[in-house]
Coordinates of C-alpha atoms and ligand atoms in Angstrom, one line a residue:
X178 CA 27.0 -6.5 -2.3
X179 CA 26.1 -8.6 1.0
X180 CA 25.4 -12.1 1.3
X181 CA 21.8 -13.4 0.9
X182 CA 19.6 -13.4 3.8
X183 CA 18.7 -17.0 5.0
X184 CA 15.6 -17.2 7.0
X185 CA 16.4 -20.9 8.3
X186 CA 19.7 -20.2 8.7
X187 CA 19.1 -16.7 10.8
X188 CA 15.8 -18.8 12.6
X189 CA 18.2 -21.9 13.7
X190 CA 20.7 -19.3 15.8
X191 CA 18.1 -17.3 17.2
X192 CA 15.5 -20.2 18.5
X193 CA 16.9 -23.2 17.5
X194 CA 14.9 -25.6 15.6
X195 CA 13.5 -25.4 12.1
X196 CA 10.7 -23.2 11.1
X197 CA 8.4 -23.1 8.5
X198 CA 8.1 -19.9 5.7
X199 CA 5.9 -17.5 4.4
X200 CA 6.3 -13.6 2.8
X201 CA 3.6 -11.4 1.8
X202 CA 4.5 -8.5 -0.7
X203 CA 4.2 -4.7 -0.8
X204 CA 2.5 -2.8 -3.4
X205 CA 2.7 0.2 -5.2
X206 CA -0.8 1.5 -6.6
X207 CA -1.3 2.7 -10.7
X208 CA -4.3 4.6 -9.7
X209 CA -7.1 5.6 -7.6
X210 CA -5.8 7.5 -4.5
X211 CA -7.2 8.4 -1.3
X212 CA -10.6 6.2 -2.6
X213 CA -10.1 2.9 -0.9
X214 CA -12.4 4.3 2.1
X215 CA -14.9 6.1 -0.2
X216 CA -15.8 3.0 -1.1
X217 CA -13.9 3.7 -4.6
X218 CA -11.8 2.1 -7.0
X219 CA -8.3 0.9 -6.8
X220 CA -5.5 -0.8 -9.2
X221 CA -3.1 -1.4 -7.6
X222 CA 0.1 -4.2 -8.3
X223 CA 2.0 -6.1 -5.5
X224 CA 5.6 -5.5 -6.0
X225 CA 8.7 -7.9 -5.6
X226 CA 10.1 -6.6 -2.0
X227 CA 8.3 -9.1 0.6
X228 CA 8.0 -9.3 4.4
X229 CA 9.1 -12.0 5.2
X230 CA 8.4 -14.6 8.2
X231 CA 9.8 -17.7 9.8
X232 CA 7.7 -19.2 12.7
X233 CA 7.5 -22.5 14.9
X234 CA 5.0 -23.5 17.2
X235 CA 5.7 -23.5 21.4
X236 CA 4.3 -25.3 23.7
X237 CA 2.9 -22.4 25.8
X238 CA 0.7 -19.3 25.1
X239 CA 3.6 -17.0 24.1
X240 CA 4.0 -15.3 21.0
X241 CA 7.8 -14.5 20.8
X242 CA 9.1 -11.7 17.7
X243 CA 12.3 -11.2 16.5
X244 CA 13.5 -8.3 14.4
X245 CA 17.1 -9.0 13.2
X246 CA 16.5 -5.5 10.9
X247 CA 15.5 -3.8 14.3
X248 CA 17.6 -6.1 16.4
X249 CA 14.9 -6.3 18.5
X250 CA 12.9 -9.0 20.7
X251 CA 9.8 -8.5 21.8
X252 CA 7.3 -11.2 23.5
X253 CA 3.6 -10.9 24.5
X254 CA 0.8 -13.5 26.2
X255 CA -1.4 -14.7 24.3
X256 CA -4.0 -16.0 26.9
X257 CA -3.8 -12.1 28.1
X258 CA -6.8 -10.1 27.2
X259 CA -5.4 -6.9 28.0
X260 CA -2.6 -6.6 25.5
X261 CA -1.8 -3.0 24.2
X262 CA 0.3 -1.1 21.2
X263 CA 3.5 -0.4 21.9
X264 CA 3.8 1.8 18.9
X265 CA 6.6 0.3 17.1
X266 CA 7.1 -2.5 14.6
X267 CA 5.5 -5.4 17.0
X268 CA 2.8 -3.8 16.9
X269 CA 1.5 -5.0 13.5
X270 CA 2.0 -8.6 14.1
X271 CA 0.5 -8.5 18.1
X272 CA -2.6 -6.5 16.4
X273 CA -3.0 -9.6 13.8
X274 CA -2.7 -11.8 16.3
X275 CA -5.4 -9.7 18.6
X276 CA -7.7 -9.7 15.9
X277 CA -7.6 -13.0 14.9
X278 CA -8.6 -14.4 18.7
X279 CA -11.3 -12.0 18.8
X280 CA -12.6 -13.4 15.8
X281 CA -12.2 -16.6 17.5
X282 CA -9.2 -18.4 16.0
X283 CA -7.2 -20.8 18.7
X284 CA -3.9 -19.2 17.9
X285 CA -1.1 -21.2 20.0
X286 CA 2.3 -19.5 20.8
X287 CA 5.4 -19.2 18.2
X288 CA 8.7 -18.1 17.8
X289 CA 8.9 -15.6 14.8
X290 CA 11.2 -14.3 13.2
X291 CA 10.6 -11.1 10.7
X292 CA 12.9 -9.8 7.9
X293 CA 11.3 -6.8 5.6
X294 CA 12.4 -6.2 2.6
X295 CA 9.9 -3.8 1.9
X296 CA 11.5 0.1 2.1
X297 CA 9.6 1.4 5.3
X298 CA 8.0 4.9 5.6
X299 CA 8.0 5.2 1.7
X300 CA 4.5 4.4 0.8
X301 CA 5.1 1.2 0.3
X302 CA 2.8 -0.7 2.6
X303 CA 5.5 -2.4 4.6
X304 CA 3.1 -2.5 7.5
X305 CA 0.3 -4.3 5.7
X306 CA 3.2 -6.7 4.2
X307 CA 3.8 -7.2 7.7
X308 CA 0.3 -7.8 8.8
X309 CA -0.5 -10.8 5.9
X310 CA 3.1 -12.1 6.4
X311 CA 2.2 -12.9 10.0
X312 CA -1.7 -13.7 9.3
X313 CA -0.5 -16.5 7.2
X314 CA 1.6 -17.9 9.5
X315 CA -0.4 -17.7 12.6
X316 CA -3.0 -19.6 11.1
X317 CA -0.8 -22.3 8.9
X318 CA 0.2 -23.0 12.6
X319 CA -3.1 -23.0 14.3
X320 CA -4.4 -25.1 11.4
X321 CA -7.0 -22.6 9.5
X322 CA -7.3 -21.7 6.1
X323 CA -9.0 -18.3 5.3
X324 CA -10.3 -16.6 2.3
X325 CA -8.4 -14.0 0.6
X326 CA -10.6 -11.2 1.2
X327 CA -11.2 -12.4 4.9
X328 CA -7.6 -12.8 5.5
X329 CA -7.0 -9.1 4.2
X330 CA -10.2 -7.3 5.7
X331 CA -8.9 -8.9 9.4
X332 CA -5.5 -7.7 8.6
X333 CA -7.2 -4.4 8.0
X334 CA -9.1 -4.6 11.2
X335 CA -5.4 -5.1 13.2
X336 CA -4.2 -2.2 11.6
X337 CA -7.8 0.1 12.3
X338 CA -8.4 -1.5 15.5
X339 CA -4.8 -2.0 17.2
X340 CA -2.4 -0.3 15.7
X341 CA -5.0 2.4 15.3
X342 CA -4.2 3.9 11.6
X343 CA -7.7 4.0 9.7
X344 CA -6.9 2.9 6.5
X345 CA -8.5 1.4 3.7
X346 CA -8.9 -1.7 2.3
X347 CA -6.5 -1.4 -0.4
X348 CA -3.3 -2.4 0.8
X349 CA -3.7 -5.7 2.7
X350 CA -6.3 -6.8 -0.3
X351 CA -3.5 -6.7 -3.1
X352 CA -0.5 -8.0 -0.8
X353 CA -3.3 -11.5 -0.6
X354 CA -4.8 -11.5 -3.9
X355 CA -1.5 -9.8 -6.4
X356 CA -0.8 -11.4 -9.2
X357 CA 2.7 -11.9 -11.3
X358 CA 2.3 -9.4 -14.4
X359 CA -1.3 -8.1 -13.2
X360 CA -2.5 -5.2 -11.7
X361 CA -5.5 -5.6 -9.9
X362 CA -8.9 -3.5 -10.0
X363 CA -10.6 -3.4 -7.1
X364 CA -14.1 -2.4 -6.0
X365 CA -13.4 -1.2 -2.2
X366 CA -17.2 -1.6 -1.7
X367 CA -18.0 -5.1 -3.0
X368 CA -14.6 -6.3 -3.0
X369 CA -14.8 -8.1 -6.7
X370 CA -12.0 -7.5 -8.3
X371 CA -10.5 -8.4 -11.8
X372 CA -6.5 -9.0 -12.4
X373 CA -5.9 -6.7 -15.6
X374 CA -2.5 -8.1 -17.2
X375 CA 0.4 -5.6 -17.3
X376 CA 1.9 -5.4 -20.8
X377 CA 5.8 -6.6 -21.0
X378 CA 6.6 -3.6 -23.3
X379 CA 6.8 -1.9 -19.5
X380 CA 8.5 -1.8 -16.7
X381 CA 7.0 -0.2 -13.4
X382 CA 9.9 1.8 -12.0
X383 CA 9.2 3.0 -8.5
X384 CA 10.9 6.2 -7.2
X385 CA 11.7 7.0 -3.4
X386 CA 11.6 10.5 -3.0
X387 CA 13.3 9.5 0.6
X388 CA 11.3 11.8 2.5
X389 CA 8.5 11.8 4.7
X390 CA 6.7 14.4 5.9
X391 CA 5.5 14.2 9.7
X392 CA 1.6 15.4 8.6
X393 CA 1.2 12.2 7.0
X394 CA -1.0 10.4 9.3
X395 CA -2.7 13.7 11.4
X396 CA -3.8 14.9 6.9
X397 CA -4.3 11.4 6.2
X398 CA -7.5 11.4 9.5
X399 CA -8.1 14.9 8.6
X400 CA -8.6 13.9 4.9
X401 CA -11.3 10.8 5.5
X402 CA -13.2 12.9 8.0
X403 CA -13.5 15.8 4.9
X404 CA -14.8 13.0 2.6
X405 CA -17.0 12.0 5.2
X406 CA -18.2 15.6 5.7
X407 CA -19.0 15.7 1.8
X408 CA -21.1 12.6 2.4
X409 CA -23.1 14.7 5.3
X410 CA -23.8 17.7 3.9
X411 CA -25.1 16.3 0.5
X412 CA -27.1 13.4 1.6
X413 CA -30.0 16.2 2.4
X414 CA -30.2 16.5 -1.7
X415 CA -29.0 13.2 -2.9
X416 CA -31.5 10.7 -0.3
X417 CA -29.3 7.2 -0.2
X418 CA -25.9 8.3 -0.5
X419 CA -23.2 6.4 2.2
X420 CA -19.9 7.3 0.3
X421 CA -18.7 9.6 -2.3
X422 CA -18.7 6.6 -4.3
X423 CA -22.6 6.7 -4.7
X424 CA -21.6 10.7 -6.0
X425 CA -21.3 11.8 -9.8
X426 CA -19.5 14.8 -10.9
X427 CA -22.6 16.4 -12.3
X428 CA -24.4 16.3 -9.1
X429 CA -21.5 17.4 -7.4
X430 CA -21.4 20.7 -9.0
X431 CA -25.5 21.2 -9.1
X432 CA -24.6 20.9 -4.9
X433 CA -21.1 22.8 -5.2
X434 CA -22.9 25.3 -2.6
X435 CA -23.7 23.2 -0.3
X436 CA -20.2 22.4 0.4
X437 CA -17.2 24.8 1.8
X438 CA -14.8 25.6 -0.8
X439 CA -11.6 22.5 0.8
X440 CA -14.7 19.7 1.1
X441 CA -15.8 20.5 -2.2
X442 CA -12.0 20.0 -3.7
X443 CA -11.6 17.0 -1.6
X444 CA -14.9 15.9 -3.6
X445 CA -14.2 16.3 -6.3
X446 CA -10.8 14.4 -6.3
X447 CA -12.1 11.6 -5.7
X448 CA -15.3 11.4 -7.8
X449 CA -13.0 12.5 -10.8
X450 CA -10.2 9.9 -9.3
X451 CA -12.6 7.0 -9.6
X452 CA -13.4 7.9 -13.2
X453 CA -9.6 7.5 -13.8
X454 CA -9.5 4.5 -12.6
X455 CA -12.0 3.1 -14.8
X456 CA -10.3 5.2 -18.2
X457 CA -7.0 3.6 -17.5
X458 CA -8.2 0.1 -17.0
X459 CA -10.0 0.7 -20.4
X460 CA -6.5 2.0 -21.6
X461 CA -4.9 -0.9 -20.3
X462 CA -7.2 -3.4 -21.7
X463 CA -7.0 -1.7 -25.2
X464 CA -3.2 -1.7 -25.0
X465 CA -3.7 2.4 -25.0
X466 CA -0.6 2.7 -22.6
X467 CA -0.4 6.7 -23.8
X468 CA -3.9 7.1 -22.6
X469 CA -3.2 5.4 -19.2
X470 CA -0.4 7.7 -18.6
X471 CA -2.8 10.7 -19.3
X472 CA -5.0 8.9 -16.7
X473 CA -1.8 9.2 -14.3
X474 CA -1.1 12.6 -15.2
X475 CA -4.1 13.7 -14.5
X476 CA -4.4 11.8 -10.8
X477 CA -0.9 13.5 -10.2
X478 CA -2.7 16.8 -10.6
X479 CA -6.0 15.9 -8.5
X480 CA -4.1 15.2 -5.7
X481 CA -1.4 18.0 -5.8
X482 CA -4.2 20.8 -6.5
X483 CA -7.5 19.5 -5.0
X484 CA -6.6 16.7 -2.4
X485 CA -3.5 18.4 -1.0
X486 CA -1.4 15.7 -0.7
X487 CA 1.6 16.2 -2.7
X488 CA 4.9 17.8 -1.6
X489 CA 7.7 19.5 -3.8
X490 CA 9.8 16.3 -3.9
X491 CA 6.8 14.4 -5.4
X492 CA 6.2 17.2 -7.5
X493 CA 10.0 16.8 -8.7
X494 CA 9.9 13.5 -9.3
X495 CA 7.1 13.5 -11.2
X496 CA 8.2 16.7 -13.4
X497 CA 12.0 14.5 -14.0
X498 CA 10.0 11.5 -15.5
X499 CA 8.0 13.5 -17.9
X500 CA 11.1 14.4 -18.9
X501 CA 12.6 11.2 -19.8
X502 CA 12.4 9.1 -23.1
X503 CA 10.0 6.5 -22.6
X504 CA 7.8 7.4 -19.9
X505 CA 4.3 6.7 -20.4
X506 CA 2.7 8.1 -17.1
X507 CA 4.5 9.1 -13.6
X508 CA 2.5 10.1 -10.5
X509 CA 2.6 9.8 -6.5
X510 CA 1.5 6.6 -5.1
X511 CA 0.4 5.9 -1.8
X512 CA -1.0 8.5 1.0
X513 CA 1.6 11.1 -0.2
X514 CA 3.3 14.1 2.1
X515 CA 6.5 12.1 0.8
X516 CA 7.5 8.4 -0.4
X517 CA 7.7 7.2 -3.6
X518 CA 6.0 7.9 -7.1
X519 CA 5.1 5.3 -9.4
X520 CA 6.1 5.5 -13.2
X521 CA 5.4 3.1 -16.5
X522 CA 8.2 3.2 -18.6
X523 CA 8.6 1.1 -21.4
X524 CA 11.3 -1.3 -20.9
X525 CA 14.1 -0.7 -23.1
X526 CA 14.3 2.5 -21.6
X527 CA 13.9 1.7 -17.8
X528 CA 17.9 1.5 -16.7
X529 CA 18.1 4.7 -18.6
X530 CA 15.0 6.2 -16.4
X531 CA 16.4 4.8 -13.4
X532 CA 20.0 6.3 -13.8
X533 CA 19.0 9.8 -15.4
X534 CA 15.8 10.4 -12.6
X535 CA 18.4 9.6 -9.9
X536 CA 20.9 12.2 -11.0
X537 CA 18.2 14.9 -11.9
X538 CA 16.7 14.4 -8.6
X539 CA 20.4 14.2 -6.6
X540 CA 21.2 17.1 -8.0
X541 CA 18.2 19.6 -7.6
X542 CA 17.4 18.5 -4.1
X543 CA 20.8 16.9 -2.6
X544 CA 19.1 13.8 -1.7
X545 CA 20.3 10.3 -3.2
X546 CA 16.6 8.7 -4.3
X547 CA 16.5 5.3 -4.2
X548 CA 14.6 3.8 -7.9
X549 CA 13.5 0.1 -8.1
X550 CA 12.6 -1.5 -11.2
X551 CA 9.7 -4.2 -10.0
X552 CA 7.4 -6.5 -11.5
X553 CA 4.1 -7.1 -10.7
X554 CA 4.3 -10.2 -7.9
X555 CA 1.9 -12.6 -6.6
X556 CA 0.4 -12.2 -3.4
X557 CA 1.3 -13.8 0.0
X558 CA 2.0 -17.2 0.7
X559 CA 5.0 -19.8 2.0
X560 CA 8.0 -19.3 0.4
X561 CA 11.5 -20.6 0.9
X562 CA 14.0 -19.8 3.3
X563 CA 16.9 -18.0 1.0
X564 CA 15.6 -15.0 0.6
X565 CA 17.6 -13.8 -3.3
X566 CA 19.9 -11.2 -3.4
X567 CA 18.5 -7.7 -5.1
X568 CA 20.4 -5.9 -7.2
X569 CA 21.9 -2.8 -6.0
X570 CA 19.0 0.5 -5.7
Ligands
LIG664 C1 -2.5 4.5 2.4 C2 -3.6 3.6 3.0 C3 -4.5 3.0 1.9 C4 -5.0 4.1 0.9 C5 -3.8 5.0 0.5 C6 -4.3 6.2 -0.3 O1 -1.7 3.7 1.7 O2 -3.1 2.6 3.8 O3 -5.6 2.3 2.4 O4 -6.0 4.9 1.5 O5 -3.1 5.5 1.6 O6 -4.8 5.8 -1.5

């Protein structure tokens, strides 16, 4: 096992100096995939791997970023106007800062430097821990405050806007506003949400699949412009309608005709998805925890058969969880073509989970998964330089 990463210390031998600290979390999400940007329902948690961020103001208009995980330095202008994406990990923090002077913030130049902590490329939202770890510090040091929900919807925007990925709300919202033990349910249209305490009879137990498949972002377009296509071609019969949110499953199948065979599945995941949502924060709330897992079950299935956007190794995982003694529900989590799935166990049984999923999985597939055991962690904030050590994957 390594030695703990020190921020301050790692800060000092880069730029000299002393900074000042923040980390904003990833997530993993219970339920409701793929409905963020129908307007839909989410629940997801944040989970304890953070980005991590030390900064210090300059005296001139440059924003300079270090990546010790990259070892990379990268430094942009801010007084120019003309910035563009570089396409690789800068670009999440230039695009916040982007954003946040078009929306008119003064931001002044800083020394950063960034340490994730957050797997990347498993589904994990290491890009939108990135985006609120460097919202919050930006504006600490140019002396703003924002509200939650404007500090992740601007995140959002650097992501949409800059880094030009269109997706939802979902995971910049629950890296700002997670709570310790809570899921959180969240109405993607309004953008109320309630915390819905996690029981400590479970553990959520998180496993990496370790691949990725390279459709991910091309399906991920592809599958927003179906939804959006649903929308279209029913609004004709059902006046009023902006999102498939505004949709019920009854009307959907008095229009099934109207719609080709893929928009119709598409559909119907995600009317059916938001349903689930709703059952297994019922469950939840009633202590029903085999009733949530049915929820899961059941989302696994929607989005292998109808949405399209499961792979074998998901599949795998999923199918090795039901197998184990205490599993309550096991499904993917996240876009999906890869990454992780997301699994309540109860927690007298989660180091068994962890050790038996990883062999099952080694051996049917030759891959070595990695399988965190996380709580549900609180959203984004300062934090302290010594970063604690994890225990081994
Ligand atoms: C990615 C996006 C989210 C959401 C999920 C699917 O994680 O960033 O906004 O759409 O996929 O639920």
């Amino acid at each position: 096992m390594g030695k703990a990463y020190n921020l301050a210390e790692r800060f000092r031998a880069h730029f000299g100096g002393e900074g000042r600290f923040y980390r904003a979390p990833g997530r993993v999400n219970l339920i409701g995939e793929h409905t963020d940007y129908n307007d839909g329902f989410v629940l997801p948690a944040a989970i304890d791997f953070d980005c991590w961020l030390a900064v210090s103001p300059r005296p001139d208009a440059s924003l300079i970023l270090r990546s010790d995980d990259f070892d990379q330095t990268c430094q942009v202008d801010l007084s120019d106007n003309t910035v563009r994406p570089s396409k690789t990990w800068s670009d999440y923090p230039v695009g916040v800062a982007v954003v946040l002077k078009k929306a008119g913030y003064q931001l002044q130049g800083a020394n950063a430097l960034i340490h994730g902590e957050v797997p990347i490329g498993a589904g994990l939202s290491s890009s939108a821990a990135l985006e609120v770890a460097s919202a919050c510090a930006f504006l600490d040091l140019a002396g703003c405050r924002l509200d939650g929900v404007q500090l992740a919807q601007l995140c959002q925007r650097a992501e949409n806007e800059f880094v030009g990925a269109r997706c939802g709300i979902m995971d910049q919202f629950v890296s700002v506003q997670g709570r310790a033990g809570h899921a959180l349910l969240l109405d993607c249209r309004s953008l109320e949400y309630e915390l819905v305490p996690l029981p400590d009879s479970v553990q959520l137990v998180i496993s990496n699949t370790m691949v990725k498949h390279e459709l991910a972002s091309g399906e991920y377009n592809r599958r927003r412009a179906e939804c959006e296509e649903a929308v279209r071609r029913l609004s004709p019969v059902l006046p009023g309608i902006r999102a498939l949110r505004d949709v019920n499953l009854e009307q959907l199948e008095k229009n099934r005709s109207r719609l080709p065979e893929t928009i119709w599945r598409r559909a119907y995941h995600v009317i059916s998805e938001n349903v689930r949502v709703l059952q297994a924060v019922a469950a939840l709330r009633a202590g029903n925890l085999r009733e949530l897992g049915q929820a899961m079950a059941e989302s696994h299935q929607s989005l292998r058969d109808f949405y399209e956007v499961s792979c074998t190794e998901l599949d795998l995982m999923v199918e090795l969880a039901n197998q184990q003694r205490g599993i309550y529900g096991a499904r993917m989590t996240g876009g999906g073509f890869g990454g992780c799935t997301v699994n309540v166990v109860d927690a007298q049984h989660a180091d068994e989970f962890q050790r038996q999923v990883a062999d099952a999985y080694q051996q049917a597939t030759g891959l070595t998964p990695e399988i965190y055991i996380s709580a549900a962690a609180d959203g984004a904030g300062a934090a302290t330089p010594e970063i604690p050590l994890r225990a081994t994957r």
